[in-house]
Short mmCIF file of N, CA and C in Angstrom, two decimals:
data_model
loop_
_atom_site.label_atom_id
_atom_site.label_comp_id
_atom_site.label_asym_id
_atom_site.label_seq_id
_atom_site.Cartn_x
_atom_site.Cartn_y
_atom_site.Cartn_z
N MET A 826 178.01 148.82 118.28
CA MET A 826 178.16 150.02 117.46
C MET A 826 179.00 151.03 118.22
N LYS A 827 180.04 151.56 117.57
CA LYS A 827 180.91 152.56 118.18
C LYS A 827 180.35 153.95 117.88
N ILE A 828 179.90 154.62 118.97
CA ILE A 828 179.28 155.94 118.84
C ILE A 828 180.16 156.96 119.54
N ALA A 829 180.43 158.09 118.84
CA ALA A 829 181.26 159.15 119.40
C ALA A 829 180.53 160.48 119.33
N LEU A 830 180.93 161.37 120.22
CA LEU A 830 180.46 162.75 120.21
C LEU A 830 181.65 163.64 119.95
N PHE A 831 181.52 164.55 119.00
CA PHE A 831 182.51 165.59 118.74
C PHE A 831 181.88 166.91 119.18
N PRO A 832 182.15 167.35 120.43
CA PRO A 832 181.51 168.55 120.95
C PRO A 832 182.33 169.81 120.67
N GLY A 833 181.66 170.93 120.61
CA GLY A 833 182.34 172.21 120.45
C GLY A 833 181.32 173.31 120.25
N SER A 834 181.84 174.53 120.12
CA SER A 834 180.94 175.66 119.85
C SER A 834 180.72 175.81 118.35
N PHE A 835 181.73 175.47 117.56
CA PHE A 835 181.63 175.55 116.09
C PHE A 835 181.09 176.91 115.66
N ASP A 836 181.68 177.97 116.21
CA ASP A 836 181.18 179.33 115.98
C ASP A 836 182.25 180.18 115.32
N PRO A 837 182.58 179.93 114.05
CA PRO A 837 182.02 178.97 113.10
C PRO A 837 182.85 177.69 113.04
N ILE A 838 182.36 176.72 112.25
CA ILE A 838 183.14 175.52 111.98
C ILE A 838 184.32 175.95 111.11
N THR A 839 185.48 175.33 111.34
CA THR A 839 186.69 175.67 110.59
C THR A 839 187.20 174.45 109.83
N LYS A 840 188.17 174.68 108.96
CA LYS A 840 188.80 173.57 108.25
C LYS A 840 189.50 172.62 109.24
N ALA A 841 189.96 173.15 110.36
CA ALA A 841 190.58 172.30 111.38
C ALA A 841 189.56 171.34 111.98
N HIS A 842 188.36 171.83 112.27
CA HIS A 842 187.28 170.95 112.76
C HIS A 842 186.99 169.84 111.75
N VAL A 843 186.85 170.25 110.49
CA VAL A 843 186.52 169.30 109.43
C VAL A 843 187.60 168.23 109.32
N ASP A 844 188.85 168.64 109.40
CA ASP A 844 189.96 167.68 109.33
C ASP A 844 189.89 166.65 110.46
N ILE A 845 189.68 167.11 111.68
CA ILE A 845 189.58 166.19 112.83
C ILE A 845 188.42 165.23 112.63
N LEU A 846 187.29 165.74 112.20
CA LEU A 846 186.12 164.89 112.00
C LEU A 846 186.34 163.88 110.88
N GLU A 847 186.87 164.33 109.76
CA GLU A 847 187.10 163.40 108.65
C GLU A 847 188.09 162.30 109.03
N ARG A 848 189.09 162.63 109.82
CA ARG A 848 190.07 161.63 110.25
C ARG A 848 189.49 160.69 111.31
N SER A 849 188.39 161.09 111.95
CA SER A 849 187.72 160.26 112.96
C SER A 849 186.72 159.28 112.35
N MET A 850 186.27 159.56 111.15
CA MET A 850 185.15 158.81 110.57
C MET A 850 185.41 157.31 110.46
N SER A 851 186.63 156.91 110.16
CA SER A 851 186.91 155.48 110.02
C SER A 851 186.95 154.75 111.36
N LEU A 852 186.99 155.50 112.44
CA LEU A 852 187.09 154.90 113.78
C LEU A 852 185.73 154.56 114.39
N PHE A 853 184.67 155.21 113.89
CA PHE A 853 183.36 155.10 114.53
C PHE A 853 182.26 154.79 113.53
N ASP A 854 181.23 154.15 114.04
CA ASP A 854 180.05 153.83 113.21
C ASP A 854 179.11 155.03 113.11
N LYS A 855 179.08 155.84 114.16
CA LYS A 855 178.19 157.01 114.23
C LYS A 855 178.93 158.12 114.97
N ILE A 856 178.87 159.34 114.42
CA ILE A 856 179.47 160.49 115.11
C ILE A 856 178.41 161.58 115.21
N TYR A 857 178.18 162.00 116.44
CA TYR A 857 177.32 163.14 116.69
C TYR A 857 178.22 164.37 116.79
N ILE A 858 177.86 165.41 116.09
CA ILE A 858 178.51 166.70 116.27
C ILE A 858 177.61 167.47 117.22
N GLY A 859 178.11 167.75 118.41
CA GLY A 859 177.32 168.43 119.44
C GLY A 859 177.71 169.89 119.54
N ILE A 860 176.79 170.76 119.20
CA ILE A 860 177.01 172.20 119.31
C ILE A 860 176.61 172.62 120.72
N GLY A 861 177.60 172.90 121.53
CA GLY A 861 177.34 173.29 122.91
C GLY A 861 176.82 174.72 122.99
N ILE A 862 175.77 174.90 123.76
CA ILE A 862 175.16 176.22 123.96
C ILE A 862 175.53 176.70 125.35
N ASN A 863 176.22 177.83 125.41
CA ASN A 863 176.60 178.43 126.69
C ASN A 863 175.86 179.75 126.82
N GLY A 864 174.87 179.79 127.70
CA GLY A 864 174.04 180.97 127.89
C GLY A 864 174.80 182.18 128.40
N ASN A 865 176.01 181.97 128.93
CA ASN A 865 176.81 183.07 129.45
C ASN A 865 177.63 183.77 128.37
N LYS A 866 177.67 183.20 127.17
CA LYS A 866 178.47 183.78 126.09
C LYS A 866 177.57 184.26 124.96
N LYS A 867 177.95 185.37 124.35
CA LYS A 867 177.23 185.90 123.18
C LYS A 867 177.89 185.31 121.94
N PRO A 868 177.19 184.43 121.24
CA PRO A 868 177.80 183.81 120.05
C PRO A 868 177.82 184.77 118.86
N HIS A 869 178.72 184.51 117.94
CA HIS A 869 178.73 185.25 116.67
C HIS A 869 177.56 184.77 115.82
N LEU A 870 177.38 183.44 115.78
CA LEU A 870 176.29 182.83 115.01
C LEU A 870 175.32 182.17 115.96
N GLU A 871 174.04 182.29 115.67
CA GLU A 871 173.03 181.64 116.49
C GLU A 871 173.16 180.12 116.37
N PRO A 872 172.73 179.38 117.39
CA PRO A 872 172.85 177.91 117.35
C PRO A 872 172.20 177.29 116.11
N GLU A 873 171.04 177.81 115.71
CA GLU A 873 170.35 177.25 114.54
C GLU A 873 171.17 177.45 113.27
N THR A 874 171.85 178.60 113.18
CA THR A 874 172.69 178.88 112.01
C THR A 874 173.89 177.94 112.00
N ARG A 875 174.51 177.72 113.16
CA ARG A 875 175.64 176.80 113.24
C ARG A 875 175.21 175.38 112.86
N LEU A 876 174.03 174.99 113.32
CA LEU A 876 173.51 173.66 113.00
C LEU A 876 173.34 173.50 111.48
N GLU A 877 172.71 174.47 110.85
CA GLU A 877 172.51 174.41 109.39
C GLU A 877 173.84 174.48 108.64
N MET A 878 174.77 175.28 109.14
CA MET A 878 176.09 175.41 108.52
C MET A 878 176.81 174.06 108.53
N ILE A 879 176.80 173.38 109.67
CA ILE A 879 177.50 172.10 109.77
C ILE A 879 176.81 171.05 108.91
N LYS A 880 175.50 171.08 108.87
CA LYS A 880 174.77 170.15 107.99
C LYS A 880 175.15 170.40 106.53
N ALA A 881 175.32 171.66 106.15
CA ALA A 881 175.71 171.98 104.77
C ALA A 881 177.12 171.47 104.48
N VAL A 882 177.99 171.54 105.45
CA VAL A 882 179.38 171.10 105.26
C VAL A 882 179.44 169.59 105.09
N PHE A 883 178.68 168.85 105.87
CA PHE A 883 178.77 167.39 105.83
C PHE A 883 177.66 166.72 105.02
N GLY A 884 176.83 167.54 104.40
CA GLY A 884 175.81 166.99 103.52
C GLY A 884 174.93 165.98 104.23
N LYS A 885 174.70 164.92 103.57
CA LYS A 885 173.80 163.89 104.12
C LYS A 885 174.57 162.63 104.50
N ASP A 886 175.79 162.79 105.01
CA ASP A 886 176.58 161.64 105.43
C ASP A 886 175.80 160.88 106.51
N PRO A 887 175.48 159.60 106.27
CA PRO A 887 174.66 158.86 107.23
C PRO A 887 175.35 158.59 108.57
N LYS A 888 176.67 158.72 108.62
CA LYS A 888 177.39 158.49 109.88
C LYS A 888 177.34 159.69 110.81
N ILE A 889 176.95 160.86 110.28
CA ILE A 889 177.02 162.10 111.05
C ILE A 889 175.63 162.65 111.33
N GLU A 890 175.44 163.05 112.59
CA GLU A 890 174.21 163.73 112.98
C GLU A 890 174.62 164.96 113.79
N VAL A 891 173.99 166.09 113.53
CA VAL A 891 174.32 167.35 114.19
C VAL A 891 173.19 167.73 115.14
N LEU A 892 173.56 168.03 116.39
CA LEU A 892 172.59 168.39 117.42
C LEU A 892 173.12 169.54 118.25
N THR A 893 172.23 170.25 118.93
CA THR A 893 172.65 171.25 119.91
C THR A 893 172.36 170.68 121.30
N TYR A 894 173.10 171.19 122.28
CA TYR A 894 172.86 170.75 123.66
C TYR A 894 173.30 171.83 124.64
N GLU A 895 172.76 171.75 125.84
CA GLU A 895 173.17 172.60 126.95
C GLU A 895 173.54 171.71 128.11
N GLY A 896 174.39 172.21 128.97
CA GLY A 896 174.76 171.45 130.16
C GLY A 896 176.08 170.72 129.99
N LEU A 897 176.31 169.76 130.86
CA LEU A 897 177.57 169.02 130.85
C LEU A 897 177.68 168.13 129.62
N THR A 898 178.81 168.21 128.97
CA THR A 898 179.04 167.41 127.77
C THR A 898 179.01 165.92 128.09
N ILE A 899 179.52 165.54 129.24
CA ILE A 899 179.55 164.12 129.61
C ILE A 899 178.12 163.59 129.77
N GLU A 900 177.21 164.42 130.25
CA GLU A 900 175.81 164.00 130.37
C GLU A 900 175.17 163.85 128.99
N PHE A 901 175.55 164.72 128.07
CA PHE A 901 175.05 164.61 126.70
C PHE A 901 175.56 163.32 126.05
N CYS A 902 176.81 162.96 126.33
CA CYS A 902 177.35 161.68 125.83
C CYS A 902 176.50 160.52 126.33
N LYS A 903 176.19 160.53 127.61
CA LYS A 903 175.38 159.45 128.18
C LYS A 903 174.01 159.40 127.52
N GLN A 904 173.41 160.56 127.30
CA GLN A 904 172.09 160.63 126.67
C GLN A 904 172.13 160.02 125.27
N LEU A 905 173.23 160.24 124.55
CA LEU A 905 173.38 159.73 123.18
C LEU A 905 173.87 158.28 123.12
N LYS A 906 174.23 157.75 124.29
CA LYS A 906 174.84 156.42 124.39
C LYS A 906 176.19 156.38 123.65
N ALA A 907 176.87 157.53 123.65
CA ALA A 907 178.20 157.64 123.04
C ALA A 907 179.24 157.22 124.08
N LYS A 908 180.09 156.31 123.71
CA LYS A 908 181.14 155.83 124.62
C LYS A 908 182.47 156.53 124.38
N TYR A 909 182.49 157.43 123.38
CA TYR A 909 183.73 158.12 123.02
C TYR A 909 183.44 159.60 122.81
N MET A 910 184.40 160.43 123.20
CA MET A 910 184.33 161.86 122.97
C MET A 910 185.59 162.25 122.19
N ILE A 911 185.39 162.83 121.02
CA ILE A 911 186.50 163.24 120.16
C ILE A 911 186.91 164.66 120.52
N ARG A 912 188.21 164.86 120.70
CA ARG A 912 188.73 166.20 120.99
C ARG A 912 189.94 166.45 120.10
N GLY A 913 189.96 167.61 119.45
CA GLY A 913 191.10 168.00 118.63
C GLY A 913 192.12 168.73 119.48
N ILE A 914 193.38 168.42 119.23
CA ILE A 914 194.48 169.04 119.98
C ILE A 914 195.37 169.80 118.99
N ARG A 915 195.47 171.12 119.18
CA ARG A 915 196.31 171.94 118.30
C ARG A 915 197.65 172.27 118.93
N THR A 916 197.66 172.49 120.24
CA THR A 916 198.86 172.98 120.92
C THR A 916 199.05 172.24 122.25
N VAL A 917 200.19 172.48 122.87
CA VAL A 917 200.46 171.90 124.19
C VAL A 917 199.44 172.41 125.20
N SER A 918 199.09 173.69 125.12
CA SER A 918 198.10 174.23 126.07
C SER A 918 196.73 173.58 125.85
N ASP A 919 196.37 173.28 124.59
CA ASP A 919 195.14 172.53 124.33
C ASP A 919 195.19 171.19 125.04
N PHE A 920 196.34 170.51 124.94
CA PHE A 920 196.47 169.19 125.56
C PHE A 920 196.27 169.29 127.07
N GLU A 921 196.91 170.25 127.71
CA GLU A 921 196.79 170.38 129.16
C GLU A 921 195.35 170.64 129.56
N TYR A 922 194.68 171.51 128.85
CA TYR A 922 193.28 171.83 129.13
C TYR A 922 192.39 170.60 128.92
N GLU A 923 192.54 169.96 127.77
CA GLU A 923 191.72 168.79 127.44
C GLU A 923 192.00 167.61 128.36
N LYS A 924 193.25 167.47 128.77
CA LYS A 924 193.61 166.39 129.69
C LYS A 924 192.86 166.55 131.01
N ALA A 925 192.84 167.76 131.55
CA ALA A 925 192.15 168.02 132.82
C ALA A 925 190.66 167.73 132.69
N ILE A 926 190.04 168.18 131.59
CA ILE A 926 188.62 167.92 131.37
C ILE A 926 188.37 166.42 131.22
N SER A 927 189.23 165.75 130.47
CA SER A 927 189.09 164.30 130.26
C SER A 927 189.15 163.55 131.59
N GLN A 928 190.07 163.95 132.45
CA GLN A 928 190.20 163.28 133.74
C GLN A 928 188.97 163.52 134.62
N MET A 929 188.43 164.71 134.58
CA MET A 929 187.20 164.99 135.33
C MET A 929 186.03 164.20 134.76
N ASN A 930 185.94 164.16 133.43
CA ASN A 930 184.87 163.39 132.80
C ASN A 930 184.99 161.91 133.16
N HIS A 931 186.21 161.41 133.19
CA HIS A 931 186.43 160.00 133.52
C HIS A 931 185.99 159.73 134.97
N ALA A 932 186.22 160.69 135.86
CA ALA A 932 185.79 160.53 137.25
C ALA A 932 184.25 160.50 137.33
N LEU A 933 183.60 161.30 136.47
CA LEU A 933 182.14 161.34 136.45
C LEU A 933 181.53 160.13 135.75
N GLU A 934 182.17 159.69 134.68
CA GLU A 934 181.64 158.58 133.87
C GLU A 934 182.80 157.77 133.29
N PRO A 935 183.29 156.76 134.07
CA PRO A 935 184.48 156.01 133.66
C PRO A 935 184.35 155.25 132.34
N GLU A 936 183.13 154.99 131.89
CA GLU A 936 182.96 154.20 130.67
C GLU A 936 183.10 155.03 129.39
N ILE A 937 183.17 156.34 129.51
CA ILE A 937 183.31 157.19 128.32
C ILE A 937 184.77 157.61 128.18
N GLU A 938 185.33 157.30 127.02
CA GLU A 938 186.74 157.60 126.74
C GLU A 938 186.88 158.84 125.89
N SER A 939 187.86 159.67 126.23
CA SER A 939 188.20 160.82 125.39
C SER A 939 189.25 160.38 124.38
N ILE A 940 189.02 160.71 123.14
CA ILE A 940 189.94 160.37 122.06
C ILE A 940 190.54 161.69 121.57
N PHE A 941 191.86 161.83 121.72
CA PHE A 941 192.54 163.05 121.28
C PHE A 941 193.12 162.81 119.89
N ILE A 942 192.81 163.73 118.99
CA ILE A 942 193.37 163.66 117.64
C ILE A 942 194.15 164.95 117.42
N LEU A 943 195.43 164.77 117.11
CA LEU A 943 196.30 165.92 116.91
C LEU A 943 195.99 166.60 115.59
N SER A 944 195.95 167.90 115.64
CA SER A 944 195.73 168.71 114.44
C SER A 944 196.90 168.54 113.49
N LYS A 945 196.61 168.55 112.20
CA LYS A 945 197.68 168.59 111.22
C LYS A 945 198.39 169.94 111.36
N PRO A 946 199.70 169.98 111.14
CA PRO A 946 200.44 171.24 111.35
C PRO A 946 199.84 172.44 110.62
N GLY A 947 199.34 172.25 109.43
CA GLY A 947 198.77 173.37 108.67
C GLY A 947 197.51 173.95 109.27
N TYR A 948 196.88 173.22 110.20
CA TYR A 948 195.64 173.68 110.82
C TYR A 948 195.82 174.10 112.27
N SER A 949 197.02 173.96 112.81
CA SER A 949 197.20 174.18 114.25
C SER A 949 196.97 175.62 114.69
N SER A 950 197.03 176.57 113.79
CA SER A 950 196.80 177.96 114.19
C SER A 950 195.36 178.41 113.96
N ILE A 951 194.53 177.56 113.36
CA ILE A 951 193.15 177.95 113.06
C ILE A 951 192.26 177.67 114.26
N SER A 952 191.54 178.69 114.69
CA SER A 952 190.55 178.52 115.76
C SER A 952 189.32 179.35 115.42
N SER A 953 188.20 178.93 115.96
CA SER A 953 186.96 179.70 115.76
C SER A 953 187.11 181.11 116.31
N THR A 954 187.81 181.26 117.42
CA THR A 954 188.01 182.57 118.04
C THR A 954 188.71 183.52 117.08
N ILE A 955 189.77 183.04 116.45
CA ILE A 955 190.52 183.88 115.51
C ILE A 955 189.67 184.19 114.28
N VAL A 956 188.95 183.19 113.78
CA VAL A 956 188.08 183.41 112.62
C VAL A 956 187.01 184.45 112.94
N ARG A 957 186.41 184.37 114.13
CA ARG A 957 185.41 185.37 114.53
C ARG A 957 186.02 186.77 114.56
N ASP A 958 187.23 186.89 115.07
CA ASP A 958 187.90 188.18 115.14
C ASP A 958 188.14 188.74 113.74
N ILE A 959 188.57 187.89 112.83
CA ILE A 959 188.78 188.32 111.44
C ILE A 959 187.45 188.79 110.85
N LEU A 960 186.39 188.02 111.09
CA LEU A 960 185.06 188.40 110.58
C LEU A 960 184.61 189.75 111.13
N ARG A 961 184.80 189.94 112.44
CA ARG A 961 184.37 191.20 113.09
C ARG A 961 185.06 192.42 112.48
N HIS A 962 186.26 192.21 111.99
CA HIS A 962 187.02 193.31 111.42
C HIS A 962 186.97 193.35 109.89
N GLY A 963 186.04 192.60 109.32
CA GLY A 963 185.82 192.66 107.88
C GLY A 963 186.84 191.93 107.04
N GLY A 964 187.63 191.05 107.68
CA GLY A 964 188.65 190.30 106.93
C GLY A 964 188.08 189.11 106.20
N LYS A 965 188.92 188.53 105.37
CA LYS A 965 188.53 187.37 104.56
C LYS A 965 188.91 186.09 105.30
N VAL A 966 187.97 185.15 105.36
CA VAL A 966 188.20 183.91 106.11
C VAL A 966 188.14 182.65 105.23
N GLU A 967 188.09 182.83 103.92
CA GLU A 967 187.95 181.69 103.01
C GLU A 967 189.02 180.62 103.21
N LYS A 968 190.21 181.02 103.62
CA LYS A 968 191.32 180.06 103.82
C LYS A 968 191.10 179.19 105.05
N PHE A 969 190.22 179.61 105.95
CA PHE A 969 190.10 178.98 107.26
C PHE A 969 188.81 178.19 107.48
N VAL A 970 187.81 178.43 106.64
CA VAL A 970 186.53 177.73 106.81
C VAL A 970 186.20 176.96 105.54
N PRO A 971 185.45 175.86 105.68
CA PRO A 971 185.07 175.10 104.49
C PRO A 971 184.16 175.93 103.58
N PRO A 972 184.26 175.73 102.27
CA PRO A 972 183.45 176.52 101.33
C PRO A 972 181.95 176.49 101.64
N ALA A 973 181.43 175.35 102.05
CA ALA A 973 179.99 175.25 102.32
C ALA A 973 179.55 176.09 103.52
N ALA A 974 180.50 176.52 104.35
CA ALA A 974 180.18 177.34 105.52
C ALA A 974 180.09 178.82 105.17
N MET A 975 180.72 179.23 104.09
CA MET A 975 180.81 180.66 103.76
C MET A 975 179.45 181.38 103.67
N PRO A 976 178.42 180.78 103.06
CA PRO A 976 177.14 181.51 102.98
C PRO A 976 176.50 181.82 104.34
N PHE A 977 176.93 181.13 105.40
CA PHE A 977 176.33 181.30 106.73
C PHE A 977 177.04 182.38 107.55
N LEU A 978 178.17 182.84 107.06
CA LEU A 978 178.98 183.79 107.84
C LEU A 978 178.57 185.22 107.53
N LYS A 979 178.46 186.00 108.59
CA LYS A 979 178.11 187.40 108.41
C LYS A 979 179.21 188.25 109.02
N VAL A 980 179.49 189.34 108.36
CA VAL A 980 180.52 190.25 108.83
C VAL A 980 179.83 191.37 109.59
N ASN A 981 180.27 191.56 110.84
CA ASN A 981 179.73 192.67 111.66
C ASN A 981 180.65 193.86 111.50
N SER A 982 180.15 194.96 110.95
CA SER A 982 181.01 196.13 110.81
C SER A 982 180.65 197.18 111.82
#
C-alpha cells in the first residue's frame, strides 16, 4: 500500500492545497493530511477548526485522513508508516527551501521520499499567509479558498 503524508499548516486551506492534493490522489492508496502544530506561532485558526475545515472540504473520501501533529514531520511520517511526503512547489524559492528540507529528511530517514508537485500557474500566487492577511484586513477570499472552507473563516477587525 502506497501511503503519503501531505503536511502543512493549512491556516487556512487554499485552492492551491486542494489542487496539489487532488492531483496526488491517483498516485497513492492513502493520503494523510497532517496539520502541523507550531507552539511558537499564533495561528489564525485553531488546530481543531483547521481539522474540521479540511474534513469539510474533502468530505468522506476514504483515501484521505486528516490529523494534527507536533514535532518533526519526518517522525510523523514514520509513525504513520508513510513512505512518501507530498510537497507543493509554487516558486523557485519554494523549490530551494523544500529541496533543503527534503535532503535533511532523507539523511534522517532514507526510506521516505519527498514528492514535489508543481503548482498550476493559476495557483502559484496563492498562499495561506496572503489569505490570512486579506482576512485580517476584512478582504474577500472566496477566490482563494474552497467553498466548503468559507464557513470556518473568521475576519479579525
